[in-house]
Short mmCIF file of C-alpha atoms in Angstrom, two decimals:
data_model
loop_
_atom_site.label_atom_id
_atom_site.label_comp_id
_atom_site.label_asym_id
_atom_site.label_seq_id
_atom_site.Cartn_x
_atom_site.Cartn_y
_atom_site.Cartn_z
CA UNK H 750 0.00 0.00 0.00
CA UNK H 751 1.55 3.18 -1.12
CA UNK H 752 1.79 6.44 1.49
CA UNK H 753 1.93 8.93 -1.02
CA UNK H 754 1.37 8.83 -4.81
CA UNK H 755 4.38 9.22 -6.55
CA UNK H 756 5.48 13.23 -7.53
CA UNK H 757 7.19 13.49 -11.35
CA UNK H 758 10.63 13.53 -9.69
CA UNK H 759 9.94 9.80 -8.31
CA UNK H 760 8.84 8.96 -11.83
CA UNK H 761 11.60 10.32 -13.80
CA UNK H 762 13.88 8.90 -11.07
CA UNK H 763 12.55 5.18 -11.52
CA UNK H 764 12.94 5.48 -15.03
CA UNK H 765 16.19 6.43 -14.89
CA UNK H 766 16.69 3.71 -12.20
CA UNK H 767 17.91 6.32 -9.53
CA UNK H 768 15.31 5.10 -6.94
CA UNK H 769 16.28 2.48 -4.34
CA UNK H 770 14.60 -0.92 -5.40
CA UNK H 771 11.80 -0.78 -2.50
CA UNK H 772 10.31 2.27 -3.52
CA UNK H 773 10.81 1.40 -7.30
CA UNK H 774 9.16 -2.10 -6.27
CA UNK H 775 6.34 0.31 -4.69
CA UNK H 776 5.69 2.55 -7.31
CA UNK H 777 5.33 0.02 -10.04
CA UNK H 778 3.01 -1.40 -7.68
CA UNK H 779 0.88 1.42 -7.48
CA UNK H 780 0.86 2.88 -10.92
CA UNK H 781 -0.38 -0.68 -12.01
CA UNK H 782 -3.74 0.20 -9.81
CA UNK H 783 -3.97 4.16 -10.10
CA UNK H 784 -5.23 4.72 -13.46
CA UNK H 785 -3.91 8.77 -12.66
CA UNK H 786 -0.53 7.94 -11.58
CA UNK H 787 -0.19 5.04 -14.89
CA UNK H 788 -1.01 8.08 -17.13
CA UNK H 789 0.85 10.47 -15.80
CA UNK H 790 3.39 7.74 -16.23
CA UNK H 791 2.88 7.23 -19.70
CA UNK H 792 3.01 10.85 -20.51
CA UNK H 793 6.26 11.16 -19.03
CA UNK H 794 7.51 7.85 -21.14
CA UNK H 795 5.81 9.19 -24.41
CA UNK H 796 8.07 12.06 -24.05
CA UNK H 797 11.21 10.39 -23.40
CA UNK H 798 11.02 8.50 -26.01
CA UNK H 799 9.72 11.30 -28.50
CA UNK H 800 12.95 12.93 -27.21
CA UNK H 801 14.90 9.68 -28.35
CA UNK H 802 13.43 8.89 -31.35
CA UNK H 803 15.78 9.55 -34.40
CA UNK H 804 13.51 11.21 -37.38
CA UNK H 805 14.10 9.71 -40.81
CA UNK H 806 15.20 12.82 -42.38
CA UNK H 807 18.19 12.15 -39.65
CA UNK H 808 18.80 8.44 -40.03
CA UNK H 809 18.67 8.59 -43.77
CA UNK H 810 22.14 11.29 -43.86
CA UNK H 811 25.48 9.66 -44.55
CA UNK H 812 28.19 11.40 -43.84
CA UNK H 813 30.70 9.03 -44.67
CA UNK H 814 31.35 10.44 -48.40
CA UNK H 815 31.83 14.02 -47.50
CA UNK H 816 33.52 13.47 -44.28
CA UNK H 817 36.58 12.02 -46.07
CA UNK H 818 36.48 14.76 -49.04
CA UNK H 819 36.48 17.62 -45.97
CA UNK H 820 39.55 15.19 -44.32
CA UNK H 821 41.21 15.09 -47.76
CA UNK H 822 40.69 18.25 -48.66
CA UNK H 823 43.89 19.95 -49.61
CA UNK H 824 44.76 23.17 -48.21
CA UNK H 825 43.86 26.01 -50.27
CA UNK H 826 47.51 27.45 -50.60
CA UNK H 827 49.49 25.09 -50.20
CA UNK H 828 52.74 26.30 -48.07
CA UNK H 829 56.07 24.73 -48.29
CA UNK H 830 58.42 24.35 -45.05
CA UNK H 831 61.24 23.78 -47.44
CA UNK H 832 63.53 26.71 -48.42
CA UNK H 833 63.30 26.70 -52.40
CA UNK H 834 60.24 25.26 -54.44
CA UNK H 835 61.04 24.92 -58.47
CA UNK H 836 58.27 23.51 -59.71
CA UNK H 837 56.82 23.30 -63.23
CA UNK H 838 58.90 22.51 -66.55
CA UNK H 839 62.27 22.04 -64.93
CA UNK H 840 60.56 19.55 -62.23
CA UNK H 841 58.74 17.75 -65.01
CA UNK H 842 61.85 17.67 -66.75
CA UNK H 843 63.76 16.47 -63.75
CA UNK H 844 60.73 14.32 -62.89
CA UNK H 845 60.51 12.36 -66.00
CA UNK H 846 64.02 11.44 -66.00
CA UNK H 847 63.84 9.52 -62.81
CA UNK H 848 62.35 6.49 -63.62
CA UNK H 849 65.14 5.75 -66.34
CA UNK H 850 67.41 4.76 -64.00
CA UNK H 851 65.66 2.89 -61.83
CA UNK H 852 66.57 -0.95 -61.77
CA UNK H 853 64.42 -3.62 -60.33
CA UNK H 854 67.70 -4.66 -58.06
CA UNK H 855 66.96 -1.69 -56.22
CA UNK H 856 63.81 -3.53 -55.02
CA UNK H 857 64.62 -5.30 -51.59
CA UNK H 858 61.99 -7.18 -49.42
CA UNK H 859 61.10 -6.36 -45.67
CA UNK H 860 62.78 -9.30 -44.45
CA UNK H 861 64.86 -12.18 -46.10
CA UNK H 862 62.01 -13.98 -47.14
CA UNK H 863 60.61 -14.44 -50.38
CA UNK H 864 58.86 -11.96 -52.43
CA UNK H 865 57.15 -10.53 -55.22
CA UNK H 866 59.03 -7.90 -56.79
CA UNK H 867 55.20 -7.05 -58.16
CA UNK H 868 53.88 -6.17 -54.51
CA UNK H 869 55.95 -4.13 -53.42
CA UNK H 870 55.58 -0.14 -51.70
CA UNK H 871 57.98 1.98 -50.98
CA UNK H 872 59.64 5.13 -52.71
CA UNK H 873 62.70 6.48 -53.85
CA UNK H 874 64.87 9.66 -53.26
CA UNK H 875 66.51 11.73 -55.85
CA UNK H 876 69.03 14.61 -56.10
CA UNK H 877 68.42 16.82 -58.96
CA UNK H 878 70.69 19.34 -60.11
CA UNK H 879 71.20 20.68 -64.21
CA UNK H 880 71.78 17.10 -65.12
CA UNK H 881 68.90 15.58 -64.36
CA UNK H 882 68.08 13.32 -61.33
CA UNK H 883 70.03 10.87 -59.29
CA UNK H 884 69.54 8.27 -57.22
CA UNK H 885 70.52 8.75 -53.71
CA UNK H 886 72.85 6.72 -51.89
CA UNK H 887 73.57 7.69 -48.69
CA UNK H 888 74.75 11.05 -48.28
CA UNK H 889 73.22 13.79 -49.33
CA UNK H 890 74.46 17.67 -49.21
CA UNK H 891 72.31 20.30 -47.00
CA UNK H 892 71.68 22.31 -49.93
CA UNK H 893 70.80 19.17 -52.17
CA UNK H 894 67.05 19.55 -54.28
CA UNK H 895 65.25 16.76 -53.65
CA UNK H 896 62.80 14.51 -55.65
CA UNK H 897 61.18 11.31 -55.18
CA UNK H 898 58.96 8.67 -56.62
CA UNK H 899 57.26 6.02 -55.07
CA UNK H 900 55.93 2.38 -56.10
CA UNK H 901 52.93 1.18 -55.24
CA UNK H 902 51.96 -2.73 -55.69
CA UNK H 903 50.73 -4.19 -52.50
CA UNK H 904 48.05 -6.60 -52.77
CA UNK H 905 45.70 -3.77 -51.19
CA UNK H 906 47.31 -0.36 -52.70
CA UNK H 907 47.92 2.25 -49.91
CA UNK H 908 45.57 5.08 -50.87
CA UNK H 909 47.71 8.33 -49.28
CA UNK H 910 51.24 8.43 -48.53
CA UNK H 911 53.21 11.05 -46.49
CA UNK H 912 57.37 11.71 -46.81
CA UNK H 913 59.15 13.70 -44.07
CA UNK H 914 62.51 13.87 -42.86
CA UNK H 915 63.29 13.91 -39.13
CA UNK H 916 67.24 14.84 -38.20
CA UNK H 917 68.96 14.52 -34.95
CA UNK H 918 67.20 16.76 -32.98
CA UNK H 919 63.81 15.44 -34.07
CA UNK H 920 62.86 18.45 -36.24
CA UNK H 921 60.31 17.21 -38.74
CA UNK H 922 60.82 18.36 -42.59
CA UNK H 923 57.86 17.95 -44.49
CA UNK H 924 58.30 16.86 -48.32
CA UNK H 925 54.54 15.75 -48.81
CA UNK H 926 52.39 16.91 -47.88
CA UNK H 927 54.47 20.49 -48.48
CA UNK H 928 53.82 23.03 -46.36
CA UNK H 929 54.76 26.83 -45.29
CA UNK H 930 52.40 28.04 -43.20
CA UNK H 931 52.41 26.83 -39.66
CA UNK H 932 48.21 27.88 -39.37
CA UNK H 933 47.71 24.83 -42.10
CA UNK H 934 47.31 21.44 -41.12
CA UNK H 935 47.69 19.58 -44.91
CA UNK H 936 46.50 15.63 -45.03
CA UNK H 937 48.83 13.20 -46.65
CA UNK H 938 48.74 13.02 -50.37
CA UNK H 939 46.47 11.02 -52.51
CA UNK H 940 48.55 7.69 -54.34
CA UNK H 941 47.44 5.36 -56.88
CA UNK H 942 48.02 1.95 -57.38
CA UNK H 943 51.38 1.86 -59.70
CA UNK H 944 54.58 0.20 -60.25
CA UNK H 945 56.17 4.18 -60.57
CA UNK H 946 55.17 7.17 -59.94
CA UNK H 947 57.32 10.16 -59.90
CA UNK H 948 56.62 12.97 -57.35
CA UNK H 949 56.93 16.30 -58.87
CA UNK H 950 58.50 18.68 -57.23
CA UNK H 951 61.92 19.33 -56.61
CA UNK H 952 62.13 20.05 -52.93
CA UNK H 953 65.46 21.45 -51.11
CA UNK H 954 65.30 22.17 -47.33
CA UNK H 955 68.08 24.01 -45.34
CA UNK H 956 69.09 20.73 -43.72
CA UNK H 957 71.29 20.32 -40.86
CA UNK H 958 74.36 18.05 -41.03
CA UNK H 959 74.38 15.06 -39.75
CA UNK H 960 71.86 12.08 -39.83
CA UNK H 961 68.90 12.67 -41.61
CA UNK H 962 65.66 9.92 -41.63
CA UNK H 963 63.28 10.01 -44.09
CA UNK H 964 60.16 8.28 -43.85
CA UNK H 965 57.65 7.51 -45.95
CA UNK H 966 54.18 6.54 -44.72
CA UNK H 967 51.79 4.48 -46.78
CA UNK H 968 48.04 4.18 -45.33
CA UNK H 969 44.96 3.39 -46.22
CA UNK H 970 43.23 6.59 -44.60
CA UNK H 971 44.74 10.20 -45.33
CA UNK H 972 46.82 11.16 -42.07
CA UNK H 973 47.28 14.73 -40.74
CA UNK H 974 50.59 16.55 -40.57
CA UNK H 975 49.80 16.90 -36.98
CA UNK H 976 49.31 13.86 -36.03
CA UNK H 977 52.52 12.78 -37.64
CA UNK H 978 54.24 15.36 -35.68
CA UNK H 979 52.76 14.25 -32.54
CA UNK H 980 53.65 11.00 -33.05
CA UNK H 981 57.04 11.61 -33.79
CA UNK H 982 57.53 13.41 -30.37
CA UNK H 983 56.13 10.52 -28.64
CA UNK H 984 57.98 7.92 -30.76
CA UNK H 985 54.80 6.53 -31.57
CA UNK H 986 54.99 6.44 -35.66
CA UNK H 987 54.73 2.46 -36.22
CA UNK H 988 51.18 3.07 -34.81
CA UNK H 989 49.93 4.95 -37.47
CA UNK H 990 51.22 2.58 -39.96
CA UNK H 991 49.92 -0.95 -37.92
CA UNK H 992 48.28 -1.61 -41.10
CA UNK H 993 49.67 0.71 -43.89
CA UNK H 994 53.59 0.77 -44.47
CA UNK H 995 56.12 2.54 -42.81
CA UNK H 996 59.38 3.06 -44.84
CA UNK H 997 62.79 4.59 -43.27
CA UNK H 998 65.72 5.54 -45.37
CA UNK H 999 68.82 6.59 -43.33
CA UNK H 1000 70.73 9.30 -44.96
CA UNK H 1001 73.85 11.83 -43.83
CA UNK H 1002 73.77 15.25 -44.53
CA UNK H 1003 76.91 16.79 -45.64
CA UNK H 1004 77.70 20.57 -45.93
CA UNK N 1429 72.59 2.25 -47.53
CA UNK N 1430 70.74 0.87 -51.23
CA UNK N 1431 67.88 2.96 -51.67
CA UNK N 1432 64.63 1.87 -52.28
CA UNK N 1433 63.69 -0.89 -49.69
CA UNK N 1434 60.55 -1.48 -50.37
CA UNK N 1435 57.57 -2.69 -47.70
CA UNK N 1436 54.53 -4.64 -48.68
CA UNK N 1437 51.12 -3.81 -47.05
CA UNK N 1438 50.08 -6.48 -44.44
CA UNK N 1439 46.43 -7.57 -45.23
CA UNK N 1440 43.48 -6.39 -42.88
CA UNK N 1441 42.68 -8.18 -40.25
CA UNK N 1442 38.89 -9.54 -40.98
CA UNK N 1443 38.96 -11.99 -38.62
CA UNK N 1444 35.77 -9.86 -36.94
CA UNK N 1445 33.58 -7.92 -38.40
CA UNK N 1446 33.91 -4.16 -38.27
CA UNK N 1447 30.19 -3.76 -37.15
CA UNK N 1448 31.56 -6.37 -34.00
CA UNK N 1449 34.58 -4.04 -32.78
CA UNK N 1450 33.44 -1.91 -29.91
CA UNK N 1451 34.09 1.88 -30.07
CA UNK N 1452 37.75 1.76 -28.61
CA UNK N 1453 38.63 -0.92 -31.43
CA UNK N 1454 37.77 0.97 -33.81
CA UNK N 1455 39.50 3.76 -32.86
CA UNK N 1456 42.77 1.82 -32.67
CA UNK N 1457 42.02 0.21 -36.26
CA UNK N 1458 41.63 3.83 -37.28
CA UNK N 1459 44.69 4.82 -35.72
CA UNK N 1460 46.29 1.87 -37.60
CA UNK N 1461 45.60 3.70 -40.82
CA UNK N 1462 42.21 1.17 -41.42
CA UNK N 1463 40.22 3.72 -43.29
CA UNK N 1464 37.15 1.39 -43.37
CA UNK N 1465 36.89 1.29 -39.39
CA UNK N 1466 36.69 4.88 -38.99
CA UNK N 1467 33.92 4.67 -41.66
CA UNK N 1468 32.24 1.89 -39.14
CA UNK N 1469 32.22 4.19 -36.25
CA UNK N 1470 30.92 7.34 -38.23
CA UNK N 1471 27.57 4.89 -39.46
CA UNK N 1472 27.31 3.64 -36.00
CA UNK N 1473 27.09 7.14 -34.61
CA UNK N 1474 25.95 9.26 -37.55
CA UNK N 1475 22.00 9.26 -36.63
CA UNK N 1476 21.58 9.79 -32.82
CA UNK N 1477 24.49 12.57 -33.73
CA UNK N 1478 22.81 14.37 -36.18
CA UNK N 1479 19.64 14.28 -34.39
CA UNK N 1480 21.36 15.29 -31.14
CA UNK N 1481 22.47 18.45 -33.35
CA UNK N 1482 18.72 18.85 -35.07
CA UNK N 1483 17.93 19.19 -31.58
CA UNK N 1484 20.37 21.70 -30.21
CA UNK N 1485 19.58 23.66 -33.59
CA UNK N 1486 16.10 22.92 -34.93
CA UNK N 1487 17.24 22.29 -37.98
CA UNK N 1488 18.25 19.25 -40.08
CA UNK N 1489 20.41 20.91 -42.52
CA UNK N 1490 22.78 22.59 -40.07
CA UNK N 1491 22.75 19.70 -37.43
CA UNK N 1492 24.09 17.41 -40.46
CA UNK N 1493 26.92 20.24 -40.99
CA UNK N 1494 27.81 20.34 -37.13
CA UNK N 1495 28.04 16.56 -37.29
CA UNK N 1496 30.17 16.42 -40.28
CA UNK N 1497 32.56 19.05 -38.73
CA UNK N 1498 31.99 16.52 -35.69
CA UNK N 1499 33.45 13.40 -37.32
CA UNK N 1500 36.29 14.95 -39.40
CA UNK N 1501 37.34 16.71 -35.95
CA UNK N 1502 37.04 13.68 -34.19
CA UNK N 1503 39.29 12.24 -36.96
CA UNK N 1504 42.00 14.15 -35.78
CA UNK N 1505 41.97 12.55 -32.07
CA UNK N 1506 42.60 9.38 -33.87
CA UNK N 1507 46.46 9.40 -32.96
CA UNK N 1508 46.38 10.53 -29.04
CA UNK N 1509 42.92 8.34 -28.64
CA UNK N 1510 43.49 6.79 -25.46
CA UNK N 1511 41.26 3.62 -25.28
CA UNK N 1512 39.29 4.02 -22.15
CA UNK N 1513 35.72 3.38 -23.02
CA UNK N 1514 35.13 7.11 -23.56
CA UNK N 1515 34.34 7.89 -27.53
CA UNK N 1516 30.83 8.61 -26.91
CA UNK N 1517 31.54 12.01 -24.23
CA UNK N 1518 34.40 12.91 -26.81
CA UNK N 1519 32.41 12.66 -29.99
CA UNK N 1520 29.58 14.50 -27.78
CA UNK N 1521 31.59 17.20 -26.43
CA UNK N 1522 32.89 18.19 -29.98
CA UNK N 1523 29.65 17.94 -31.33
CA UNK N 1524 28.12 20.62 -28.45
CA UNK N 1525 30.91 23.04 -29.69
CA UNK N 1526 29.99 22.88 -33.05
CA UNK N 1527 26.46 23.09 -32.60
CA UNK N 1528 27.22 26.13 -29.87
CA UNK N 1529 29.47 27.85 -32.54
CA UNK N 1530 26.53 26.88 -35.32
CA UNK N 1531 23.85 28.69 -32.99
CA UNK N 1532 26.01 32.09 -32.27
CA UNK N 1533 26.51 32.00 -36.38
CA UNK N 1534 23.24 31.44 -36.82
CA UNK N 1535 21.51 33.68 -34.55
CA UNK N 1536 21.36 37.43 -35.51
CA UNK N 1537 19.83 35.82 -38.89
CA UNK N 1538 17.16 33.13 -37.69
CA UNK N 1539 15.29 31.78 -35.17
CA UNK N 1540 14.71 28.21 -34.82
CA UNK N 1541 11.27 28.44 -33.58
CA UNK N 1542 10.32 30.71 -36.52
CA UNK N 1543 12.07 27.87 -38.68
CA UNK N 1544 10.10 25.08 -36.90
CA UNK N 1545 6.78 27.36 -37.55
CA UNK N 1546 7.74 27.30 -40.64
CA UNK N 1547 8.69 23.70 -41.17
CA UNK N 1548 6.31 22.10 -44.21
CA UNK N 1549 3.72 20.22 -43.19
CA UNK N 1550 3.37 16.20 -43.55
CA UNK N 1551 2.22 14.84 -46.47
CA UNK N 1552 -1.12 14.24 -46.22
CA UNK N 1553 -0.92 10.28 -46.93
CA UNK N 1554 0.42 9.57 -43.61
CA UNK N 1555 -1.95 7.62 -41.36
CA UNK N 1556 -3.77 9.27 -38.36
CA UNK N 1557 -1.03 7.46 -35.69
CA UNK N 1558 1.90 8.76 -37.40
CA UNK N 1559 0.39 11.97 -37.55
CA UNK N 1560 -0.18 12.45 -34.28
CA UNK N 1561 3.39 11.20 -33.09
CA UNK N 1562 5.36 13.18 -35.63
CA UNK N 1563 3.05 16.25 -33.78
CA UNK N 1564 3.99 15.04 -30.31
CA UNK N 1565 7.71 14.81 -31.44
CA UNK N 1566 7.31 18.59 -33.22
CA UNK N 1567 6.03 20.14 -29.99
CA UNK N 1568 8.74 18.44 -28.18
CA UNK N 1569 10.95 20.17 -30.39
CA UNK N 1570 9.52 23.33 -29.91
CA UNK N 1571 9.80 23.04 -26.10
CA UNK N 1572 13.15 21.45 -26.04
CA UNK N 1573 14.34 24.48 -27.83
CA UNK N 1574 12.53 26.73 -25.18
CA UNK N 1575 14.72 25.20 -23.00
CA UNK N 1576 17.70 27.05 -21.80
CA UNK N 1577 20.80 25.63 -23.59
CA UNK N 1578 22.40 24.15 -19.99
CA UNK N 1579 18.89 22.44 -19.30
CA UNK N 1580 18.73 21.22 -23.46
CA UNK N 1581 21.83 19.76 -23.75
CA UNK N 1582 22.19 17.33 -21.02
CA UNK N 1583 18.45 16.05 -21.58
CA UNK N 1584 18.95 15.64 -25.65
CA UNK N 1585 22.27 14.12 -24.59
CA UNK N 1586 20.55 11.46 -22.27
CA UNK N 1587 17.70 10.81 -24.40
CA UNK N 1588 18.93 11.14 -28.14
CA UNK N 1589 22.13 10.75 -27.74
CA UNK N 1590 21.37 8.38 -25.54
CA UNK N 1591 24.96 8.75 -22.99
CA UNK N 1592 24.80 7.48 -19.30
CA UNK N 1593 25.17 10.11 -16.61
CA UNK N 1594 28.52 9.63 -16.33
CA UNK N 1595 29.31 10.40 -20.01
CA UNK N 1596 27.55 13.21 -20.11
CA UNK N 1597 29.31 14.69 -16.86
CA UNK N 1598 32.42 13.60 -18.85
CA UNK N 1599 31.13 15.68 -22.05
CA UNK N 1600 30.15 18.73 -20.49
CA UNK N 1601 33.14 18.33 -17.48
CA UNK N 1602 30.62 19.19 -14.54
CA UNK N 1603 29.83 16.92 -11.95
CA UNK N 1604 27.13 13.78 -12.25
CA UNK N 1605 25.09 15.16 -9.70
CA UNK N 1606 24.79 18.21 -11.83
CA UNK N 1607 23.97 15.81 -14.72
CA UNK N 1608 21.21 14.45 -12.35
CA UNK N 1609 19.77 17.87 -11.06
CA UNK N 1610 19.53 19.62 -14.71
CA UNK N 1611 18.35 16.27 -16.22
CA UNK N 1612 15.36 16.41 -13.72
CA UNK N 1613 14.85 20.26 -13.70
CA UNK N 1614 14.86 19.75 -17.68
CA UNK N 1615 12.37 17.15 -18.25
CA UNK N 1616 9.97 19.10 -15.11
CA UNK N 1617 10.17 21.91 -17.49
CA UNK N 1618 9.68 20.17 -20.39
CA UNK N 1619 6.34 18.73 -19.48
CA UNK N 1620 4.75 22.15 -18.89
CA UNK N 1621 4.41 23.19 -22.20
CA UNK N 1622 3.28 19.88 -23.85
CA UNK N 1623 0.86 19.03 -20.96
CA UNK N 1624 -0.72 22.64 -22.00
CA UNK N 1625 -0.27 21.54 -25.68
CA UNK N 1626 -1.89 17.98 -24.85
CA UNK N 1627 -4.90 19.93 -23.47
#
């Protein structure tokens, strides 16, 4: 037999399940024999749930699609954080002559297992100057342009891909995305599936000497420039690769 | 040092489905570079969000803009996401500021109970039941949006968004009995208006 009938608060409560289980066990009771208090009930349920019900003008919205093209999106002026850009005819120039040289013995597998020379991701590094482009080998001078090209044959093709240096001190130098202005926050670039594709732009930083690590990373998903840098900091970059590729190419910077 | 040592792509794991992965999982796939399990998490969120934001904003068309600009900032906590069970008040709490930043934008021009006045009306077709509930779920639109935001925001974030009290104190960083007292003193004044609108 209940005291008191129930006030909204005591309602709302057992709904929420914020009453002890005696009165709760009371309540339910009582609104099951109070025709007043199982309305007043219902009302208060009826609006709850109008409150949770998702419209179908709501559930019927994707966002999926234009989610990623905001994510990809590429800035609208694109900055550089490297000293010199040349870009256009002598790039293309430069550009197109990389790929002569390229043998398939440069192609070496993760590990000592067999491979595929077919499936393989990863990217190369050039030095252009008047001449043309040159493979790298391991030294490079501070002052040295840049290029790159990258291959892309993995089973599943990486979709984006980012290149960066990171030297001694653990200062980040961005190749691709490029960037200038620190208010930007650029997404890896798009990739497609290829055996080569040459990259561009000839890109020279003011590099310090010493050891120099570039990286390339292949993913699925486009990555931001700050997360790359965050990661780097916290020596965290394998996980943003756990399912993409993660390539590092030592190199020494010489005056 | 030979350049070019090339890396090939391990395959995805599909050993579960992407629909079975928990929020936290899915996080770490997407942090993995697993494009697809980011898109998981955006379908399994993407309605209760965007109605969240329809009400916060009375509108449809700028609650699905505050929940894009939702997702793609969630995207970049992807990196630092710390796997604690706590997506939901994260995805939440970014989704209040856009809808807050939405509704000062928004404000000198419109006002979303003019908009709701002005909202078409149902097509005709619809049976008398449906009728009636989409007109119970319009006038608790109406009065949600009479609400003050404080009051609003905690109740559409229990009951559409549907987040425990502990999320939302989490969300909105005040305390759960603060949750508990503006949940209450929301619904109480809630009721007012559609109890004179039942009439």
């Amino acid at each position: 037999m209940i005291r008191r009938e129930p006030t909204d608060e005591e309602l709302l409560a057992m709904l929420e399940g914020e009453l002890t289980s005696s009165r709760a066990g009371t309540i339910d009771t009582h609104v099951h024999t109070c025709a007043s208090c199982r309305a007043r009930l219902d009302a208060l349920q009826g609006t709850l749930d109008s409150i949770a019900t998702i419209e179908p003008e709501s559930a019927s919205i994707d966002l999926v699609g234009a989610m990623w093209e905001r994510i990809e999106q590429p800035a609208l002026n694109p900055r550089r954080s490297f000293g010199a850009v040349a870009l256009a005819l002598a790039a293309a120039t430069a550009a197109l002559a990389i790929i002569l040289p390229v043998s398939r013995s440069d192609f070496r597998p993760k590990s000592g297992a067999a491979h595929r020379s077919d499936r393989w991701t990863g990217i190369r590094i050039y030095r252009a100057d008047e001449d043309g482009a040159h493979p790298v080998d391991r030294r490079i001078r501070s002052d040295d342009y840049l290029l790159f090209s990258y291959a892309n044959l993995a089973e599943r093709p990486a979709r984006h891909l980012m290149i960066f240096g990171v030297d001694q001190s653990r200062a980040v130098h961005w190749y691709y995305p490029a960037h200038l202005d620190p208010g930007q926050d650029p997404t890896s670039i798009r990739i497609e599936a290829a055996p080569s594709r040459e990259l561009r732009e000839k890109i020279r930083h003011d590099l310090p000497p010493g050891d120099l690590t570039i990286h390339a990373l292949f993913t699925e998903g486009p990555l931001y420039v700050s997360m790359v840098e965050s990661a780097v900091a916290g020596g965290r970059l394998d996980d943003l690769t756990a399912s993409g590729a993660h390539q590092k190419l030592h190199l020494e910077v010489a005056r | 040092m030979a350049m070019g040592a090339l890396l090939e792509l391990p395959r995805p794991d599909d050993r579960k489905a992407r629909e079975e992965r928990d929020d936290d999982e899915l996080m770490l796939l997407a942090r993995a570079g697993v494009r697809s399990a980011f898109d998981t998490l955006v379908r399994r969120h993407q309605g209760r969000v965007i109605e969240t934001a329809k009400k916060q904003l009375g509108s449809v068309d700028m609650a699905k803009d505050a929940a894009q600009n939702a997702f793609v900032e969630l995207y970049r906590y992807v990196p630092k996401y710390d796997p604690q069970g706590k997506l939901k008040p994260l995805l939440y709490r970014i989704l209040l500021n856009q809808c807050r930043m939405a509704h000062r934008s928004r404000r000198r021009f419109f006002d979303a109970r003019q908009r709701l006045a002005h909202e078409p009306e149902p097509p005709p077709e619809l049976p008398d039941a449906d009728l009636i509930a989409r007109e119970r779920r319009r006038q608790v639109e109406r009065a949600l949006l009479v609400l003050s935001p404080k009051l609003r925001e905690v109740v559409v974030l229990r009951y559409t968004g549907e987040l425990s009290h502990e999320e939302i104190a989490r969300a909105l960083d005040i305390p759960i009995g603060t949750v508990k007292s503006r949940l209450f003193e929301g619904v109480r004044k809630l009721r007012r208006p559609l109890e004179r609108g039942d009439r």
